[in-house]
PDB file of C-alpha atoms in Angstrom:
ATOM      1  CA  MET A   1       0.215  -0.175  -0.263  1.00 48.00           C
ATOM      2  CA  ALA A   2       1.077   3.688  -1.419  1.00 49.00           C
ATOM      3  CA  PRO A   3       2.762   6.453   2.441  1.00 46.00           C
ATOM      4  CA  TRP A   4      -0.627   8.311   0.847  1.00 47.00           C
ATOM      5  CA  LEU A   5      -3.089   4.947   0.759  1.00 46.00           C
ATOM      6  CA  GLY A   6      -2.700   5.336   4.281  1.00 47.00           C
ATOM      7  CA  LEU A   7      -2.766   8.827   5.944  1.00 43.00           C
ATOM      8  CA  LEU A   8      -6.365   8.813   3.213  1.00 43.00           C
ATOM      9  CA  PHE A   9      -7.132   5.724   4.898  1.00 42.00           C
ATOM     10  CA  ILE A  10      -7.054   6.844   8.251  1.00 42.00           C
ATOM     11  CA  TRP A  11      -8.674  10.214   7.562  1.00 46.00           C
ATOM     12  CA  LEU A  12     -11.594   8.695   6.413  1.00 44.00           C
ATOM     13  CA  HIS A  13     -11.788   6.201   9.740  1.00 47.00           C
ATOM     14  CA  PRO A  14     -10.504   8.316  12.798  1.00 45.00           C
ATOM     15  CA  ALA A  15     -11.568   6.148  15.433  1.00 44.00           C
ATOM     16  CA  ALA A  16      -8.661   4.168  13.539  1.00 43.00           C
ATOM     17  CA  ALA A  17      -6.778   6.124  14.139  1.00 42.00           C
ATOM     18  CA  THR A  18      -7.182   6.578  17.901  1.00 40.00           C
ATOM     19  CA  LYS A  19      -6.577   2.607  18.298  1.00 43.00           C
ATOM     20  CA  MET A  20      -3.673   3.199  17.273  1.00 36.00           C
ATOM     21  CA  LYS A  21      -0.825   1.732  20.371  1.00 36.00           C
ATOM     22  CA  ILE A  22       1.425   4.056  20.394  1.00 34.00           C
ATOM     23  CA  VAL A  23       5.579   2.684  22.053  1.00 33.00           C
ATOM     24  CA  GLU A  24       7.140   5.178  23.142  1.00 32.00           C
ATOM     25  CA  GLU A  25      10.824   5.766  22.900  1.00 32.00           C
ATOM     26  CA  PRO A  26      13.687   2.799  25.131  1.00 37.00           C
ATOM     27  CA  ASN A  27      14.927   4.489  28.032  1.00 43.00           C
ATOM     28  CA  THR A  28      17.967   3.678  26.646  1.00 40.00           C
ATOM     29  CA  PHE A  29      17.154   6.927  23.817  1.00 44.00           C
ATOM     30  CA  GLY A  30      14.743   8.426  26.045  1.00 39.00           C
ATOM     31  CA  LEU A  31      17.900   9.873  29.105  1.00 43.00           C
ATOM     32  CA  ASN A  32      18.414  12.569  27.223  1.00 41.00           C
ATOM     33  CA  ASN A  33      14.607  13.400  26.124  1.00 41.00           C
ATOM     34  CA  PRO A  34      14.191  16.753  27.601  1.00 42.00           C
ATOM     35  CA  PHE A  35      10.193  15.831  27.236  1.00 43.00           C
ATOM     36  CA  LEU A  36      11.644  12.366  29.364  1.00 42.00           C
ATOM     37  CA  SER A  37       9.874  12.121  32.584  1.00 44.00           C
ATOM     38  CA  GLN A  38      12.764  13.775  35.734  1.00 39.00           C
ATOM     39  CA  THR A  39      11.982  10.260  38.041  1.00 41.00           C
ATOM     40  CA  ASN A  40      12.808   7.835  35.335  1.00 49.00           C
ATOM     41  CA  LYS A  41      15.750   9.305  34.609  1.00 61.00           C
ATOM     42  CA  LEU A  42      18.590   7.945  35.750  1.00 74.00           C
ATOM     43  CA  GLN A  43      19.365   8.674  39.545  1.00 80.00           C
ATOM     44  CA  PRO A  44      22.977   8.632  41.321  1.00 83.00           C
ATOM     45  CA  ARG A  45      22.883   7.507  45.202  1.00 81.00           C
ATOM     46  CA  VAL A  46      26.282   9.669  45.870  1.00 89.00           C
ATOM     47  CA  GLU A  47      26.845  13.109  44.712  1.00 92.00           C
ATOM     48  CA  PRO A  48      30.501  13.093  43.049  1.00 93.00           C
ATOM     49  CA  SER A  49      33.431  14.009  44.999  1.00 94.00           C
ATOM     50  CA  ALA A  50      35.012  17.525  44.415  1.00 94.00           C
ATOM     51  CA  VAL A  51      37.196  18.382  41.426  1.00 95.00           C
ATOM     52  CA  SER A  52      41.026  17.706  41.328  1.00 95.00           C
ATOM     53  CA  GLY A  53      44.064  16.646  40.444  1.00 95.00           C
ATOM     54  CA  PRO A  54      47.015  17.749  37.714  1.00 95.00           C
ATOM     55  CA  SER A  55      44.684  20.543  36.904  1.00 95.00           C
ATOM     56  CA  HIS A  56      45.090  20.461  33.281  1.00 96.00           C
ATOM     57  CA  LEU A  57      42.322  17.931  33.015  1.00 96.00           C
ATOM     58  CA  PHE A  58      40.364  20.507  34.110  1.00 96.00           C
ATOM     59  CA  ARG A  59      38.684  21.381  31.143  1.00 94.00           C
ATOM     60  CA  LEU A  60      37.670  17.397  30.743  1.00 95.00           C
ATOM     61  CA  ALA A  61      34.733  18.801  34.044  1.00 94.00           C
ATOM     62  CA  GLY A  62      32.246  18.925  31.978  1.00 92.00           C
ATOM     63  CA  ARG A  63      32.623  16.997  29.319  1.00 93.00           C
ATOM     64  CA  CYS A  64      30.869  13.443  28.113  1.00 94.00           C
ATOM     65  CA  PHE A  65      32.634  10.469  25.848  1.00 95.00           C
ATOM     66  CA  ASN A  66      30.801   8.092  23.846  1.00 93.00           C
ATOM     67  CA  PHE A  67      31.722   4.279  23.148  1.00 93.00           C
ATOM     68  CA  VAL A  68      29.901   1.365  21.261  1.00 92.00           C
ATOM     69  CA  GLU A  69      30.862  -2.341  21.951  1.00 86.00           C
ATOM     70  CA  SER A  70      27.982  -4.631  20.784  1.00 81.00           C
ATOM     71  CA  SER A  71      24.330  -3.612  22.023  1.00 83.00           C
ATOM     72  CA  TYR A  72      26.141  -1.288  24.033  1.00 88.00           C
ATOM     73  CA  LYS A  73      26.778   2.314  24.654  1.00 91.00           C
ATOM     74  CA  TYR A  74      29.539   3.465  27.586  1.00 93.00           C
ATOM     75  CA  GLU A  75      29.370   7.539  28.251  1.00 94.00           C
ATOM     76  CA  PHE A  76      32.207   7.938  30.599  1.00 95.00           C
ATOM     77  CA  CYS A  77      32.083  12.169  31.759  1.00 95.00           C
ATOM     78  CA  PRO A  78      35.124  13.272  34.094  1.00 96.00           C
ATOM     79  CA  PHE A  79      35.225  13.524  37.394  1.00 96.00           C
ATOM     80  CA  HIS A  80      31.115  12.992  36.769  1.00 94.00           C
ATOM     81  CA  ASN A  81      30.555   9.506  35.922  1.00 94.00           C
ATOM     82  CA  ILE A  82      30.070   7.053  33.301  1.00 95.00           C
ATOM     83  CA  THR A  83      26.969   5.224  32.909  1.00 93.00           C
ATOM     84  CA  GLN A  84      25.914   1.663  30.179  1.00 91.00           C
ATOM     85  CA  HIS A  85      23.018   1.965  28.056  1.00 89.00           C
ATOM     86  CA  GLU A  86      21.807  -0.961  26.278  1.00 84.00           C
ATOM     87  CA  GLN A  87      20.873   0.096  22.777  1.00 78.00           C
ATOM     88  CA  SER A  88      18.003  -1.560  21.694  1.00 72.00           C
ATOM     89  CA  PHE A  89      14.703  -1.657  21.511  1.00 71.00           C
ATOM     90  CA  ARG A  90      13.172  -3.782  23.899  1.00 69.00           C
ATOM     91  CA  TRP A  91      11.054  -2.609  26.569  1.00 66.00           C
ATOM     92  CA  ASN A  92      13.255  -2.734  29.521  1.00 67.00           C
ATOM     93  CA  ALA A  93      16.166  -1.751  28.192  1.00 72.00           C
ATOM     94  CA  TYR A  94      18.979  -2.457  30.361  1.00 74.00           C
ATOM     95  CA  SER A  95      20.973   1.188  31.326  1.00 84.00           C
ATOM     96  CA  GLY A  96      22.750   2.391  34.325  1.00 89.00           C
ATOM     97  CA  ILE A  97      25.259   3.869  35.912  1.00 92.00           C
ATOM     98  CA  LEU A  98      28.610   2.407  36.505  1.00 94.00           C
ATOM     99  CA  GLY A  99      30.059   4.519  38.811  1.00 94.00           C
ATOM    100  CA  ILE A 100      30.685   8.743  40.133  1.00 95.00           C
ATOM    101  CA  TRP A 101      33.484   9.703  41.127  1.00 96.00           C
ATOM    102  CA  HIS A 102      34.913   9.267  44.054  1.00 96.00           C
ATOM    103  CA  GLU A 103      39.073   9.390  44.240  1.00 96.00           C
ATOM    104  CA  TRP A 104      42.315   8.969  42.355  1.00 97.00           C
ATOM    105  CA  GLU A 105      44.420   5.951  42.102  1.00 95.00           C
ATOM    106  CA  ILE A 106      47.711   6.978  43.262  1.00 95.00           C
ATOM    107  CA  GLU A 107      51.003   3.989  42.217  1.00 93.00           C
ATOM    108  CA  ASN A 108      54.634   4.853  42.649  1.00 92.00           C
ATOM    109  CA  ASN A 109      53.218   8.335  43.516  1.00 92.00           C
ATOM    110  CA  THR A 110      51.742   9.304  40.036  1.00 95.00           C
ATOM    111  CA  PHE A 111      48.096  10.054  39.275  1.00 96.00           C
ATOM    112  CA  SER A 112      47.185   6.298  37.101  1.00 93.00           C
ATOM    113  CA  GLY A 113      43.547   6.410  37.394  1.00 95.00           C
ATOM    114  CA  MET A 114      40.040   7.690  38.086  1.00 96.00           C
ATOM    115  CA  TRP A 115      37.946   4.964  40.283  1.00 97.00           C
ATOM    116  CA  MET A 116      34.210   5.857  39.563  1.00 95.00           C
ATOM    117  CA  ARG A 117      31.986   4.241  42.538  1.00 95.00           C
ATOM    118  CA  GLU A 118      28.699   3.575  44.262  1.00 92.00           C
ATOM    119  CA  GLY A 119      27.701   2.900  40.886  1.00 92.00           C
ATOM    120  CA  ASP A 120      23.766   1.104  40.350  1.00 90.00           C
ATOM    121  CA  SER A 121      23.709  -1.922  43.089  1.00 89.00           C
ATOM    122  CA  CYS A 122      24.652  -5.076  42.164  1.00 87.00           C
ATOM    123  CA  GLY A 123      23.763  -7.590  44.839  1.00 85.00           C
ATOM    124  CA  ASN A 124      24.897  -7.210  47.904  1.00 88.00           C
ATOM    125  CA  LYS A 125      27.554  -4.285  46.689  1.00 89.00           C
ATOM    126  CA  ASN A 126      27.504  -1.194  44.099  1.00 92.00           C
ATOM    127  CA  ARG A 127      28.705  -0.795  40.752  1.00 94.00           C
ATOM    128  CA  GLN A 128      32.368   0.414  40.299  1.00 95.00           C
ATOM    129  CA  THR A 129      34.979   1.190  37.676  1.00 96.00           C
ATOM    130  CA  LYS A 130      37.894   1.809  37.481  1.00 97.00           C
ATOM    131  CA  VAL A 131      40.014   4.743  34.543  1.00 97.00           C
ATOM    132  CA  ASN A 132      42.991   4.669  32.742  1.00 96.00           C
ATOM    133  CA  LEU A 133      43.870   8.070  31.245  1.00 96.00           C
ATOM    134  CA  VAL A 134      46.752   6.833  28.677  1.00 96.00           C
ATOM    135  CA  CYS A 135      48.753   8.535  26.015  1.00 96.00           C
ATOM    136  CA  GLY A 136      46.798   8.923  22.738  1.00 95.00           C
ATOM    137  CA  ARG A 137      45.836  11.623  19.876  1.00 95.00           C
ATOM    138  CA  SER A 138      42.482  12.126  20.809  1.00 95.00           C
ATOM    139  CA  ASN A 139      40.084  12.664  23.655  1.00 96.00           C
ATOM    140  CA  LYS A 140      38.448   9.329  23.257  1.00 95.00           C
ATOM    141  CA  LEU A 141      36.314   6.613  26.047  1.00 96.00           C
ATOM    142  CA  ALA A 142      38.593   3.627  24.022  1.00 94.00           C
ATOM    143  CA  LYS A 143      37.074   1.035  26.263  1.00 94.00           C
ATOM    144  CA  VAL A 144      34.968  -0.925  28.619  1.00 94.00           C
ATOM    145  CA  SER A 145      35.644  -4.634  30.461  1.00 92.00           C
ATOM    146  CA  GLU A 146      33.794  -5.993  32.883  1.00 91.00           C
ATOM    147  CA  PRO A 147      37.073  -7.978  34.830  1.00 92.00           C
ATOM    148  CA  SER A 148      35.097  -9.172  37.697  1.00 91.00           C
ATOM    149  CA  THR A 149      31.139  -9.260  38.351  1.00 91.00           C
ATOM    150  CA  CYS A 150      30.197  -5.634  38.627  1.00 91.00           C
ATOM    151  CA  ILE A 151      33.144  -4.240  38.506  1.00 94.00           C
ATOM    152  CA  TYR A 152      34.568  -2.339  35.368  1.00 95.00           C
ATOM    153  CA  SER A 153      38.145  -1.779  33.974  1.00 96.00           C
ATOM    154  CA  ALA A 154      37.844   1.025  31.031  1.00 96.00           C
ATOM    155  CA  THR A 155      40.765   3.113  29.117  1.00 97.00           C
ATOM    156  CA  PHE A 156      39.510   6.704  27.939  1.00 97.00           C
ATOM    157  CA  GLU A 157      42.895   8.431  25.734  1.00 97.00           C
ATOM    158  CA  THR A 158      43.884  11.879  25.983  1.00 96.00           C
ATOM    159  CA  PRO A 159      47.124  13.795  24.687  1.00 97.00           C
ATOM    160  CA  LEU A 160      47.158  15.759  27.921  1.00 97.00           C
ATOM    161  CA  VAL A 161      48.242  12.651  29.803  1.00 96.00           C
ATOM    162  CA  CYS A 162      51.774  12.109  27.245  1.00 96.00           C
ATOM    163  CA  HIS A 163      54.148  14.046  29.201  1.00 94.00           C
ATOM    164  CA  PRO A 164      55.991  11.926  31.745  1.00 91.00           C
ATOM    165  CA  HIS A 165      55.497  14.170  34.277  1.00 94.00           C
ATOM    166  CA  SER A 166      51.818  15.043  33.418  1.00 95.00           C
ATOM    167  CA  LEU A 167      50.695  12.679  36.244  1.00 96.00           C
ATOM    168  CA  LEU A 168      53.145  13.466  38.808  1.00 97.00           C
ATOM    169  CA  VAL A 169      51.334  14.368  42.699  1.00 96.00           C
ATOM    170  CA  TYR A 170      53.428  16.546  43.943  1.00 96.00           C
ATOM    171  CA  PRO A 171      53.907  19.926  41.802  1.00 96.00           C
ATOM    172  CA  THR A 172      49.965  19.732  42.612  1.00 96.00           C
ATOM    173  CA  LEU A 173      49.905  20.235  46.184  1.00 97.00           C
ATOM    174  CA  ALA A 174      50.215  23.119  48.106  1.00 96.00           C
ATOM    175  CA  GLU A 175      52.970  24.355  49.503  1.00 96.00           C
ATOM    176  CA  SER A 176      52.323  23.009  52.822  1.00 96.00           C
ATOM    177  CA  LEU A 177      51.538  19.810  51.564  1.00 97.00           C
ATOM    178  CA  GLN A 178      54.939  19.403  49.374  1.00 97.00           C
ATOM    179  CA  LEU A 179      56.457  21.045  52.686  1.00 97.00           C
ATOM    180  CA  LYS A 180      55.312  17.637  54.457  1.00 96.00           C
ATOM    181  CA  TRP A 181      56.457  15.401  51.588  1.00 96.00           C
ATOM    182  CA  ASP A 182      59.310  16.691  52.667  1.00 97.00           C
ATOM    183  CA  GLU A 183      59.353  16.468  55.377  1.00 96.00           C
ATOM    184  CA  VAL A 184      58.324  12.313  55.227  1.00 95.00           C
ATOM    185  CA  GLU A 185      61.056  11.896  52.918  1.00 96.00           C
ATOM    186  CA  GLN A 186      63.043  13.251  55.292  1.00 95.00           C
ATOM    187  CA  LEU A 187      62.689  11.233  58.227  1.00 93.00           C
ATOM    188  CA  LEU A 188      63.226   7.804  55.089  1.00 92.00           C
ATOM    189  CA  TYR A 189      65.649   8.970  55.258  1.00 93.00           C
ATOM    190  CA  ASP A 190      66.746   9.373  57.666  1.00 89.00           C
ATOM    191  CA  GLU A 191      65.895   5.627  58.343  1.00 88.00           C
ATOM    192  CA  LEU A 192      62.856   7.364  61.319  1.00 90.00           C
ATOM    193  CA  ILE A 193      60.862   5.482  59.600  1.00 90.00           C
ATOM    194  CA  THR A 194      59.569   2.086  57.914  1.00 91.00           C
ATOM    195  CA  GLN A 195      58.355   2.051  54.005  1.00 92.00           C
ATOM    196  CA  GLN A 196      55.331   0.867  55.554  1.00 92.00           C
ATOM    197  CA  GLY A 197      54.986   4.240  57.761  1.00 92.00           C
ATOM    198  CA  TYR A 198      56.083   6.452  55.104  1.00 95.00           C
ATOM    199  CA  LYS A 199      53.485   5.278  52.222  1.00 93.00           C
ATOM    200  CA  LYS A 200      50.436   6.528  55.283  1.00 94.00           C
ATOM    201  CA  LEU A 201      52.219   9.418  56.132  1.00 95.00           C
ATOM    202  CA  LEU A 202      51.748   9.988  52.325  1.00 96.00           C
ATOM    203  CA  ARG A 203      48.191   8.421  52.245  1.00 95.00           C
ATOM    204  CA  GLY A 204      48.057  11.070  54.554  1.00 95.00           C
ATOM    205  CA  ILE A 205      48.932  13.706  52.370  1.00 96.00           C
ATOM    206  CA  PHE A 206      47.075  12.446  49.536  1.00 96.00           C
ATOM    207  CA  GLN A 207      43.426  11.742  51.585  1.00 95.00           C
ATOM    208  CA  GLU A 208      43.921  15.972  53.608  1.00 95.00           C
ATOM    209  CA  ALA A 209      45.116  17.347  49.692  1.00 95.00           C
ATOM    210  CA  GLY A 210      41.484  15.666  48.397  1.00 95.00           C
ATOM    211  CA  TYR A 211      42.393  12.959  46.369  1.00 96.00           C
ATOM    212  CA  LEU A 212      41.673   9.710  48.449  1.00 94.00           C
ATOM    213  CA  LYS A 213      39.770   9.349  50.045  1.00 90.00           C
ATOM    214  CA  SER A 214      38.592   6.914  53.274  1.00 79.00           C
ATOM    215  CA  SER A 215      36.261   4.708  54.282  1.00 64.00           C
ATOM    216  CA  ASN A 216      35.086   1.951  56.791  1.00 54.00           C
ATOM    217  CA  ASP A 217      36.115  -1.363  54.863  1.00 49.00           C
ATOM    218  CA  GLU A 218      39.559   0.507  54.175  1.00 54.00           C
ATOM    219  CA  LYS A 219      40.437   1.407  57.499  1.00 56.00           C
ATOM    220  CA  LYS A 220      39.023  -2.025  58.880  1.00 53.00           C
ATOM    221  CA  GLU A 221      41.132  -3.341  56.011  1.00 53.00           C
ATOM    222  CA  GLU A 222      44.377  -1.372  56.609  1.00 57.00           C
ATOM    223  CA  LYS A 223      43.620  -2.439  60.163  1.00 60.00           C
ATOM    224  CA  GLU A 224      43.378  -6.601  59.459  1.00 57.00           C
ATOM    225  CA  LYS A 225      46.710  -6.003  57.167  1.00 56.00           C
ATOM    226  CA  GLU A 226      48.717  -4.428  60.814  1.00 54.00           C
ATOM    227  CA  THR A 227      47.193  -7.192  63.340  1.00 55.00           C
ATOM    228  CA  GLU A 228      49.115  -9.892  60.010  1.00 53.00           C
ATOM    229  CA  SER A 229      51.694  -8.556  59.945  1.00 52.00           C
ATOM    230  CA  LYS A 230      52.440  -7.542  62.986  1.00 51.00           C
ATOM    231  CA  GLY A 231      54.494  -5.078  61.846  1.00 54.00           C
ATOM    232  CA  PHE A 232      55.928  -1.271  63.209  1.00 57.00           C
ATOM    233  CA  ASP A 233      55.778   1.875  61.089  1.00 58.00           C
ATOM    234  CA  LEU A 234      57.537   4.089  63.339  1.00 66.00           C
ATOM    235  CA  LEU A 235      60.884   2.782  64.692  1.00 69.00           C
ATOM    236  CA  GLU A 236      60.396   4.952  67.616  1.00 71.00           C
ATOM    237  CA  LYS A 237      57.120   2.095  69.176  1.00 73.00           C
ATOM    238  CA  CYS A 238      59.173  -0.968  67.997  1.00 74.00           C
ATOM    239  CA  ASN A 239      61.364   0.492  71.008  1.00 78.00           C
ATOM    240  CA  VAL A 240      58.908   1.246  72.669  1.00 81.00           C
ATOM    241  CA  ALA A 241      57.484  -1.752  71.931  1.00 80.00           C
ATOM    242  CA  HIS A 242      61.145  -3.841  72.952  1.00 80.00           C
ATOM    243  CA  SER A 243      61.115  -2.699  75.724  1.00 83.00           C
ATOM    244  CA  ASP A 244      57.641  -3.531  77.910  1.00 82.00           C
ATOM    245  CA  LEU A 245      58.209  -7.129  76.230  1.00 85.00           C
ATOM    246  CA  THR A 246      60.805  -6.624  78.216  1.00 85.00           C
ATOM    247  CA  LYS A 247      59.815  -6.004  81.369  1.00 84.00           C
ATOM    248  CA  GLU A 248      57.101  -8.629  80.585  1.00 82.00           C
ATOM    249  CA  VAL A 249      58.809 -10.768  80.387  1.00 82.00           C
ATOM    250  CA  LYS A 250      61.142  -9.705  83.833  1.00 82.00           C
ATOM    251  CA  ARG A 251      57.374  -9.755  85.422  1.00 83.00           C
ATOM    252  CA  LEU A 252      56.821 -13.176  84.531  1.00 80.00           C
ATOM    253  CA  GLN A 253      60.185 -14.399  85.623  1.00 81.00           C
ATOM    254  CA  GLU A 254      59.444 -13.402  88.971  1.00 82.00           C
ATOM    255  CA  ILE A 255      56.557 -14.829  89.112  1.00 79.00           C
ATOM    256  CA  LEU A 256      57.747 -18.295  87.989  1.00 79.00           C
ATOM    257  CA  ASP A 257      60.500 -17.040  90.441  1.00 81.00           C
ATOM    258  CA  LYS A 258      57.368 -16.972  93.876  1.00 81.00           C
ATOM    259  CA  HIS A 259      56.488 -20.016  93.176  1.00 76.00           C
ATOM    260  CA  ASN A 260      59.992 -22.084  92.481  1.00 80.00           C
ATOM    261  CA  ILE A 261      58.936 -23.392  89.367  1.00 78.00           C
ATOM    262  CA  SER A 262      61.681 -24.533  87.105  1.00 76.00           C
ATOM    263  CA  TYR A 263      62.889 -22.546  83.912  1.00 70.00           C
ATOM    264  CA  GLU A 264      65.262 -22.087  81.086  1.00 67.00           C
ATOM    265  CA  THR A 265      65.821 -19.051  78.679  1.00 63.00           C
ATOM    266  CA  ASN A 266      66.643 -20.561  74.807  1.00 57.00           C
ATOM    267  CA  ALA A 267      70.215 -18.869  74.238  1.00 47.00           C
ATOM    268  CA  SER A 268      70.410 -19.246  70.536  1.00 46.00           C
ATOM    269  CA  SER A 269      66.613 -16.783  70.499  1.00 45.00           C
ATOM    270  CA  ARG A 270      68.853 -13.715  71.929  1.00 45.00           C
ATOM    271  CA  GLN A 271      69.141 -13.283  68.550  1.00 45.00           C
ATOM    272  CA  GLU A 272      68.549  -9.436  67.134  1.00 45.00           C
ATOM    273  CA  ALA A 273      65.960  -9.837  65.577  1.00 44.00           C
ATOM    274  CA  ASN A 274      64.301 -11.249  68.654  1.00 48.00           C
ATOM    275  CA  PRO A 275      66.893  -9.625  72.056  1.00 47.00           C
ATOM    276  CA  VAL A 276      64.062 -10.911  74.834  1.00 47.00           C
ATOM    277  CA  GLY A 277      63.989 -14.606  73.921  1.00 49.00           C
ATOM    278  CA  ILE A 278      62.164 -17.537  74.879  1.00 47.00           C
ATOM    279  CA  ILE A 279      61.080 -18.645  78.473  1.00 48.00           C
ATOM    280  CA  THR A 280      60.755 -22.643  78.448  1.00 48.00           C
ATOM    281  CA  LEU A 281      59.237 -23.631  81.325  1.00 46.00           C
ATOM    282  CA  ALA A 282      60.209 -27.030  82.336  1.00 47.00           C
ATOM    283  CA  ILE A 283      57.890 -27.985  85.585  1.00 43.00           C
ATOM    284  CA  LYS A 284      58.117 -32.001  86.939  1.00 43.00           C
ATOM    285  CA  VAL A 285      55.214 -33.464  87.082  1.00 39.00           C
ATOM    286  CA  GLU A 286      56.119 -35.361  90.068  1.00 42.00           C
ATOM    287  CA  ASP A 287      56.430 -31.534  92.456  1.00 43.00           C
ATOM    288  CA  LYS A 288      52.615 -31.749  93.386  1.00 43.00           C
ATOM    289  CA  ASP A 289      53.159 -28.767  95.799  1.00 45.00           C
ATOM    290  CA  HIS A 290      53.452 -26.869  92.851  1.00 42.00           C
ATOM    291  CA  LEU A 291      49.871 -27.328  90.726  1.00 40.00           C
ATOM    292  CA  ARG A 292      46.929 -25.734  91.822  1.00 39.00           C
ATOM    293  CA  GLY A 293      43.785 -26.415  90.903  1.00 39.00           C
ATOM    294  CA  ASP A 294      40.896 -28.552  91.536  1.00 41.00           C
ATOM    295  CA  THR A 295      41.730 -32.157  89.167  1.00 40.00           C
ATOM    296  CA  GLY A 296      38.255 -33.528  89.164  1.00 42.00           C
ATOM    297  CA  ASP A 297      36.560 -37.154  90.952  1.00 46.00           C
ATOM    298  CA  ARG A 298      37.978 -40.075  89.735  1.00 44.00           C
ATOM    299  CA  ASP A 299      37.856 -43.310  91.284  1.00 46.00           C
ATOM    300  CA  ASP A 300      40.084 -45.196  92.960  1.00 46.00           C
ATOM    301  CA  PRO A 301      41.295 -48.967  91.653  1.00 45.00           C
TER     302      PRO A 301
END
């Protein structure tokens, strides 16, 4: 049927036109539709963090870059969020937030990527994406993958990071924080702090600058690591702990002497790594006078 015949049919039979069902545009294509209800648009869980980091990257704020792979369209808006839209006309085509600008990834005191966290719910956690910054001829979102469930990895190419010093952290800091960093470097040089303490102090500087965020989970994980490693970030703390341990050993020795309980010190353990030594108890079973506590009822043979 020619198009003009169809129009003529509708004009002659207006009732037929009222029966035609108008299918709403899929949410994938309606997110930027000014006539779409605001309640149907993506709703972020939290507000993005403040713009921070190298100042020459600030020009990316307010811009968005698209990447289409298979049936999905990804949109990355630096310092804002990253989203995923299913390019399908299905009535329930998926559109969601893969992460909201949260903090920087810093490796070897260099900005290496942007963490987008607190995205849409995914089971008992939220989606998050690490956007890696690499040198490129133009600004573009080049790749998106999902290496683990609900944790995405994206690659953003830009000529703004091609200079070897373009992502150094130190030059971006305020003068007061640079002085703090200098002091930390001096402490490390003078061997007054360990590598663990050095990293911890630098992380504090990065957090003060707004480059890193601290969360309860991170604090808990850090505490568990410290407990497992049983390390000391400051030599002063190590010396205090050694002094306390020596006093405790002496107190235990006095208790054993008071109750006439024999013991011997393992001399081989008196090494630099363990100067306190290990006390080995040698309690004789036949010395019943030194036994304490109820041995329990028993039937004599």
